[in-house]
CSV table of C-alpha atoms in Angstrom, one decimal:
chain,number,residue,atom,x,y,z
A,72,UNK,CA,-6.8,-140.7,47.3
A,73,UNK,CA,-9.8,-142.1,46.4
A,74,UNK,CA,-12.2,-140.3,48.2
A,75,UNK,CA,-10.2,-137.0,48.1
A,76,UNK,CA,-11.1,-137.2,44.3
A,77,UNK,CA,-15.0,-138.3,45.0
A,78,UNK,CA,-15.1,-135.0,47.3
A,79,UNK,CA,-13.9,-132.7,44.8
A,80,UNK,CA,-16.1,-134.1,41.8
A,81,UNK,CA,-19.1,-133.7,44.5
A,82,UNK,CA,-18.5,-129.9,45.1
A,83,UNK,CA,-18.7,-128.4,42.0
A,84,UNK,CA,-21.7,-126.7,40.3
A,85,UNK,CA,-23.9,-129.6,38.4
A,86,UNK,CA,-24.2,-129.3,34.6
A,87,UNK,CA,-27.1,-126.7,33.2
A,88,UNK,CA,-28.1,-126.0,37.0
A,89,UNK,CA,-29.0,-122.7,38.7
A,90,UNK,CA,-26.7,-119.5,38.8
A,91,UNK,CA,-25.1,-118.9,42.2
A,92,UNK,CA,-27.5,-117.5,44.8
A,93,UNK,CA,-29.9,-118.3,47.6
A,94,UNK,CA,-31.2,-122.0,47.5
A,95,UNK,CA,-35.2,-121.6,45.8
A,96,UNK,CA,-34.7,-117.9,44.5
A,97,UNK,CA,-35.0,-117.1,40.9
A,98,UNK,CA,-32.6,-114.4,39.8
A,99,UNK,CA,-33.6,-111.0,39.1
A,100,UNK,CA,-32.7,-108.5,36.8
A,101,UNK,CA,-29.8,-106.4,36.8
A,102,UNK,CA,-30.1,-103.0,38.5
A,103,UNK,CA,-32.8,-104.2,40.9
A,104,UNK,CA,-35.2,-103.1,38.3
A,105,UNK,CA,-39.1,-104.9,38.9
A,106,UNK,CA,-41.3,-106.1,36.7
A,107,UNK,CA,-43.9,-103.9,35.3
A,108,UNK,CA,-47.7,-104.6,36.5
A,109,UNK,CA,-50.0,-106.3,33.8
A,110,UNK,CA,-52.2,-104.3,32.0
A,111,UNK,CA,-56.0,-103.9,33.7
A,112,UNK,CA,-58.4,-104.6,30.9
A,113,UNK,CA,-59.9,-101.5,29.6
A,114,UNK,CA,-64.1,-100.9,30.0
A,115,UNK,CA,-66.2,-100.9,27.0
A,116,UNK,CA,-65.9,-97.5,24.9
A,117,UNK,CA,-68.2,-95.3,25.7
A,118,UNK,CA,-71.2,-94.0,22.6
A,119,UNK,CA,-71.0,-90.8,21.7
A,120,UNK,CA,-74.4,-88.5,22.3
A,121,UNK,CA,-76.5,-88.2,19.6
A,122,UNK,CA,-77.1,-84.7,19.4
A,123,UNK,CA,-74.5,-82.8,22.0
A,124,UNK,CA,-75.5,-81.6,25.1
A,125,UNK,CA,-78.1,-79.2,23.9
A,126,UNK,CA,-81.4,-81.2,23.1
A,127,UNK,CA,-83.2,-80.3,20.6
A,128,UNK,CA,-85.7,-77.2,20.6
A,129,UNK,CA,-88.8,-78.5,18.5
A,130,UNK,CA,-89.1,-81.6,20.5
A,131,UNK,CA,-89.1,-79.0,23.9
A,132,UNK,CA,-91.7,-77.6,21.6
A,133,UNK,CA,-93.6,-80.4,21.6
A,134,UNK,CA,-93.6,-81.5,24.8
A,135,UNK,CA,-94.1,-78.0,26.1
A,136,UNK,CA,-96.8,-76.6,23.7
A,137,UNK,CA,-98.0,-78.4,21.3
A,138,UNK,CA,-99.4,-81.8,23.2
A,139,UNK,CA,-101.0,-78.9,25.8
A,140,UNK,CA,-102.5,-77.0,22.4
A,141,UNK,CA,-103.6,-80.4,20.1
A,142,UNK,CA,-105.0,-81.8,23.7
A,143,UNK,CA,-107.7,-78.7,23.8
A,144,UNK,CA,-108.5,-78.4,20.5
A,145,UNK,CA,-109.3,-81.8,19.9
A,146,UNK,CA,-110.6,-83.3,22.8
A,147,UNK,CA,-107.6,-85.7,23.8
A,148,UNK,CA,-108.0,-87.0,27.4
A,149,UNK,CA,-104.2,-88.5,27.4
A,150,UNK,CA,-101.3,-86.7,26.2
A,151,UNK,CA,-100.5,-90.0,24.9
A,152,UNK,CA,-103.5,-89.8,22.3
A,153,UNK,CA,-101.7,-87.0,20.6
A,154,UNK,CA,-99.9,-88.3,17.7
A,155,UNK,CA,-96.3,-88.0,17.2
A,156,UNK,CA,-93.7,-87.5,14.7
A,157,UNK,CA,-92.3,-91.4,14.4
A,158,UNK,CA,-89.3,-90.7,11.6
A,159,UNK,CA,-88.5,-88.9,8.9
A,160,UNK,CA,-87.0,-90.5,5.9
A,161,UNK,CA,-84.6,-88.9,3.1
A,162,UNK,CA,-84.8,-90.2,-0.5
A,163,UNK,CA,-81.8,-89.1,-3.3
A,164,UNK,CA,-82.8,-91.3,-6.5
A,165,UNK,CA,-79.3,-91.0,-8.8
A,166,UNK,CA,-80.2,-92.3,-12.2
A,167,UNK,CA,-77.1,-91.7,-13.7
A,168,UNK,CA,-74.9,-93.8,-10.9
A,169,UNK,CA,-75.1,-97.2,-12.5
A,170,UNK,CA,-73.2,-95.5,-15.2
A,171,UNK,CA,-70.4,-93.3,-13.2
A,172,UNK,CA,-70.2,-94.5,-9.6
A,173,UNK,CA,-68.2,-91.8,-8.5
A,174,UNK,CA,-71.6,-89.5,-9.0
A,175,UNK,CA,-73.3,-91.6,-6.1
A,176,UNK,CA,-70.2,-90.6,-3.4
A,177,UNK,CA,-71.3,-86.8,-4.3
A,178,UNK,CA,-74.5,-88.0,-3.2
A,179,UNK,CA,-74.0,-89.7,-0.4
A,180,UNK,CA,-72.0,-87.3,0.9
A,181,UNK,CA,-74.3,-84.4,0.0
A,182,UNK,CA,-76.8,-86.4,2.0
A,183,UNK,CA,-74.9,-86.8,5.1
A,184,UNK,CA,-74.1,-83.5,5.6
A,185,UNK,CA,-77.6,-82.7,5.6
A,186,UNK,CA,-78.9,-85.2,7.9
A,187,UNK,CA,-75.9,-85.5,10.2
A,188,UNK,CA,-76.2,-89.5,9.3
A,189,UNK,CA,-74.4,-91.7,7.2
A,190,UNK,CA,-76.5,-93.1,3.8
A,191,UNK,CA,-77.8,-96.5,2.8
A,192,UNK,CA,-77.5,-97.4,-0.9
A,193,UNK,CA,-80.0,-97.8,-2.8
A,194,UNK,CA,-80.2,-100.7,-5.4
A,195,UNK,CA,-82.6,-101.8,-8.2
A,196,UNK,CA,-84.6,-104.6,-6.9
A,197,UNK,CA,-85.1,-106.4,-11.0
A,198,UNK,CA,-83.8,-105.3,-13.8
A,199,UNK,CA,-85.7,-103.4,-16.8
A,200,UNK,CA,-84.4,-103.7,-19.8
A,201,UNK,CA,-86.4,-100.3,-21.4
A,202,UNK,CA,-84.6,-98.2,-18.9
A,203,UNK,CA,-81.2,-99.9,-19.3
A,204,UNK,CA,-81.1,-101.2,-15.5
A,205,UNK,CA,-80.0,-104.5,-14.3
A,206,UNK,CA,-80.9,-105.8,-11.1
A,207,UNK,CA,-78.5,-105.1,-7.6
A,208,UNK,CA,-77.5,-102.0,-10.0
A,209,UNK,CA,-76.6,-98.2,-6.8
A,210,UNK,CA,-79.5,-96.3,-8.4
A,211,UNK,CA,-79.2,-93.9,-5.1
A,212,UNK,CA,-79.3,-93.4,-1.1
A,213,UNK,CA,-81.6,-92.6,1.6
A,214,UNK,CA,-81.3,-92.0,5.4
A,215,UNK,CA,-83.8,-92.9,8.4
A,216,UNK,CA,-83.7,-90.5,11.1
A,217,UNK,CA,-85.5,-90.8,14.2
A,218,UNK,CA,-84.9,-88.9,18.2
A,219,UNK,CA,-82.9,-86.0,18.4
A,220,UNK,CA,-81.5,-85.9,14.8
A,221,UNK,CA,-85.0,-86.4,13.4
A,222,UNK,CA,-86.5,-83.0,15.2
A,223,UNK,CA,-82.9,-81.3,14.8
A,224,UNK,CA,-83.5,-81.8,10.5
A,225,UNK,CA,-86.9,-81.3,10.6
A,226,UNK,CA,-86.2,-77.6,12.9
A,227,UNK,CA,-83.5,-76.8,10.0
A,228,UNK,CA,-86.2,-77.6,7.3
A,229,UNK,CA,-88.8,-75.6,8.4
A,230,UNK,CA,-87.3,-72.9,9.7
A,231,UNK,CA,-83.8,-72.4,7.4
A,232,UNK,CA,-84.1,-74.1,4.4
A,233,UNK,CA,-87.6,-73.7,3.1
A,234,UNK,CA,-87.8,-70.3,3.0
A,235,UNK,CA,-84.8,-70.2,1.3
A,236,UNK,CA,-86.4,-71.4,-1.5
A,237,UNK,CA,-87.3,-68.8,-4.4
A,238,UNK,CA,-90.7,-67.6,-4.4
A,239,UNK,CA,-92.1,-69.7,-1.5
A,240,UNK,CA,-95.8,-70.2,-0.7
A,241,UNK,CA,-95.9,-73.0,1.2
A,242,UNK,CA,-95.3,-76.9,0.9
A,243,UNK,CA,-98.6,-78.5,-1.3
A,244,UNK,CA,-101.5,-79.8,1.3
A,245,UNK,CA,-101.8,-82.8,-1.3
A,246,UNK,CA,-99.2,-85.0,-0.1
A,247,UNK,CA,-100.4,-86.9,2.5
A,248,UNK,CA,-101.0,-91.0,1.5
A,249,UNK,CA,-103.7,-91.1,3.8
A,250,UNK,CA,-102.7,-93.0,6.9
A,251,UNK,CA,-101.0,-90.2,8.9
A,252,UNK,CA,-98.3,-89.7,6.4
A,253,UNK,CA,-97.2,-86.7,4.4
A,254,UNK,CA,-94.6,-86.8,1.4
A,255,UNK,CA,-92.7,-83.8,-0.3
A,256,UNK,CA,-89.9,-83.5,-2.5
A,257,UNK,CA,-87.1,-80.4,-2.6
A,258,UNK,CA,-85.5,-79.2,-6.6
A,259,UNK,CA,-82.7,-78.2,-4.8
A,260,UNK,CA,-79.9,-79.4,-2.3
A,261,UNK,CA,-78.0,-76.5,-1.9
A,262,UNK,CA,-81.2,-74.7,-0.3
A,263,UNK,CA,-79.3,-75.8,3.3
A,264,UNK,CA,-77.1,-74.3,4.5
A,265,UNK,CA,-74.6,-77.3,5.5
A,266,UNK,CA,-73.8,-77.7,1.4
A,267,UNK,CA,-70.9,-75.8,0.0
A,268,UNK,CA,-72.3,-74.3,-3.6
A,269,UNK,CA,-68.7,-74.1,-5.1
A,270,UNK,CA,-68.2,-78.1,-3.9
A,271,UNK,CA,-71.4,-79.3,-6.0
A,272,UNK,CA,-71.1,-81.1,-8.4
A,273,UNK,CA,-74.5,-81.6,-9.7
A,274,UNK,CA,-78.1,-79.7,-8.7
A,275,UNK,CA,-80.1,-82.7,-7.0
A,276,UNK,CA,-83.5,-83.3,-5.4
A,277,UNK,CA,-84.8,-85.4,-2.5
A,278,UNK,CA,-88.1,-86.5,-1.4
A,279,UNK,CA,-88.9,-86.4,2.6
A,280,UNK,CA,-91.7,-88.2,4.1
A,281,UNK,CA,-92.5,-87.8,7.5
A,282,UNK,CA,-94.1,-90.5,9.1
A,283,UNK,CA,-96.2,-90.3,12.1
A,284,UNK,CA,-98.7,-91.9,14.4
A,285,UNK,CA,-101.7,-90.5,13.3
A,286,UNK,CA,-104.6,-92.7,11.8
A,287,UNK,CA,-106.1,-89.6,10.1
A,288,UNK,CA,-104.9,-87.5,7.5
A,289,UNK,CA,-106.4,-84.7,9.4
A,290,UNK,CA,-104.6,-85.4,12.5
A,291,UNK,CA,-100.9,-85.6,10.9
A,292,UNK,CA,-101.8,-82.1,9.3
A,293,UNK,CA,-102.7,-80.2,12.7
A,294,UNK,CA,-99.5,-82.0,14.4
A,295,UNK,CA,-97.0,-80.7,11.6
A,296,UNK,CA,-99.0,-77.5,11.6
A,297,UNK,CA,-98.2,-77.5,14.9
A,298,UNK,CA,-94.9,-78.2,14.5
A,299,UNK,CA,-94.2,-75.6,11.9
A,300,UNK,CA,-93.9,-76.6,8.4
A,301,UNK,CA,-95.6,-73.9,6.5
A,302,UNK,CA,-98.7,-75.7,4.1
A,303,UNK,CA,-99.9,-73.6,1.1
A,304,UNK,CA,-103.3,-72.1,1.5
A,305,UNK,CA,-105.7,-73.9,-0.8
């Protein structure tokens, strides 16, 4: 009797052990269902052109006619001795934003819409107390363009906006700083066409400055004569 009852303790399942089923197998899900593969990790994102897929025509220009032109007029033995346009920058001064802030987003996004890049901010750098400005105070925004978006403003500038303007004669031969430089400034914003006149709040002007690699004043003027941008007969 003894051992009958140390046979039948024996065959029963053990306490917290494995379902019924083939010795070593874990149990899988009902309806035969199988697991789902893990997820491959996905690639790095990839950047979006600059310009499309149309490059822009002034810098074709460039490279097509006017290195071939400035190279025989001037005597350059390299097409890398021509000098080239290096960036254009985009000033919007906004006196009146350290008072209403909400005037500087009207700006800022004025400004994007015509460059095609977002703004930087602007900020006194010390504060003067005759014109009411404390230091670190948005007094406006500016944009650096350079490659494709640089010639692609610079095509719209010359050839749309400008002459747009009323009673145009030419952008001033005066405004060169004398290292290859040459600085203008616009009345208007709402000369180009990517502004909405019925969306403006406020009639605002910019100053461009187009910086380039030449070490003459003379050389900067032939390359954005080259390039277009109509100067005013002195």
């Amino acid at each position: 009797m003894a051992e009958a009852k140390k046979t039948d303790r024996g065959s029963g399942p053990k306490a917290g052990g494995a379902p019924a089923g083939k010795a070593g197998q874990a149990a899988r899900p009902k309806g035969g269902a199988k697991a789902a593969p893990a997820a491959e990790p996905q690639g790095p994102a990839k950047r979006a052109s600059v310009s499309g897929s149309v490059p822009p025509r002034m810098r074709d220009r460039f490279r097509a006619a006017v290195v071939p032109a400035m190279m025989k007029e001037r005597g350059y033995g390299n097409p890398f001795q021509v000098p080239r346009l290096e960036k254009v920058v985009i000033n919007m001064g906004v006196g009146e934003g350290k008072e209403n802030p909400k005037v500087l987003d009207f700006a800022t996004a004025d400004l994007q819409a015509i460059s095609g890049q977002r703004p930087v901010i602007t900020r006194a750098k010390k504060s003067i107390a005759n014109f009411k400005l404390r230091e670190n105070v948005p007094i406006g925004c500016k944009v650096t363009l350079r490659g494709p978006r640089m010639y692609e403003f610079l095509d719209r500038l010359v050839n749309v906006a400008l002459p747009r303007v009323r009673d145009f004669k030419g952008v001033p031969p005066k405004g060169f700083d004398g290292r290859g430089n040459y600085n203008m400034g616009l009345k208007e914003q709402v000369i180009f066409p990517e502004i909405v006149y019925d969306k403006v709040d406020k009639v605002r002007g910019m100053d461009i400055t187009m910086v380039t690699t030449a070490r003459t004043d003379e050389e900067a003027k032939a390359l954005l004569t080259h390039l277009g941008v109509p100067f005013r007969e002195s």
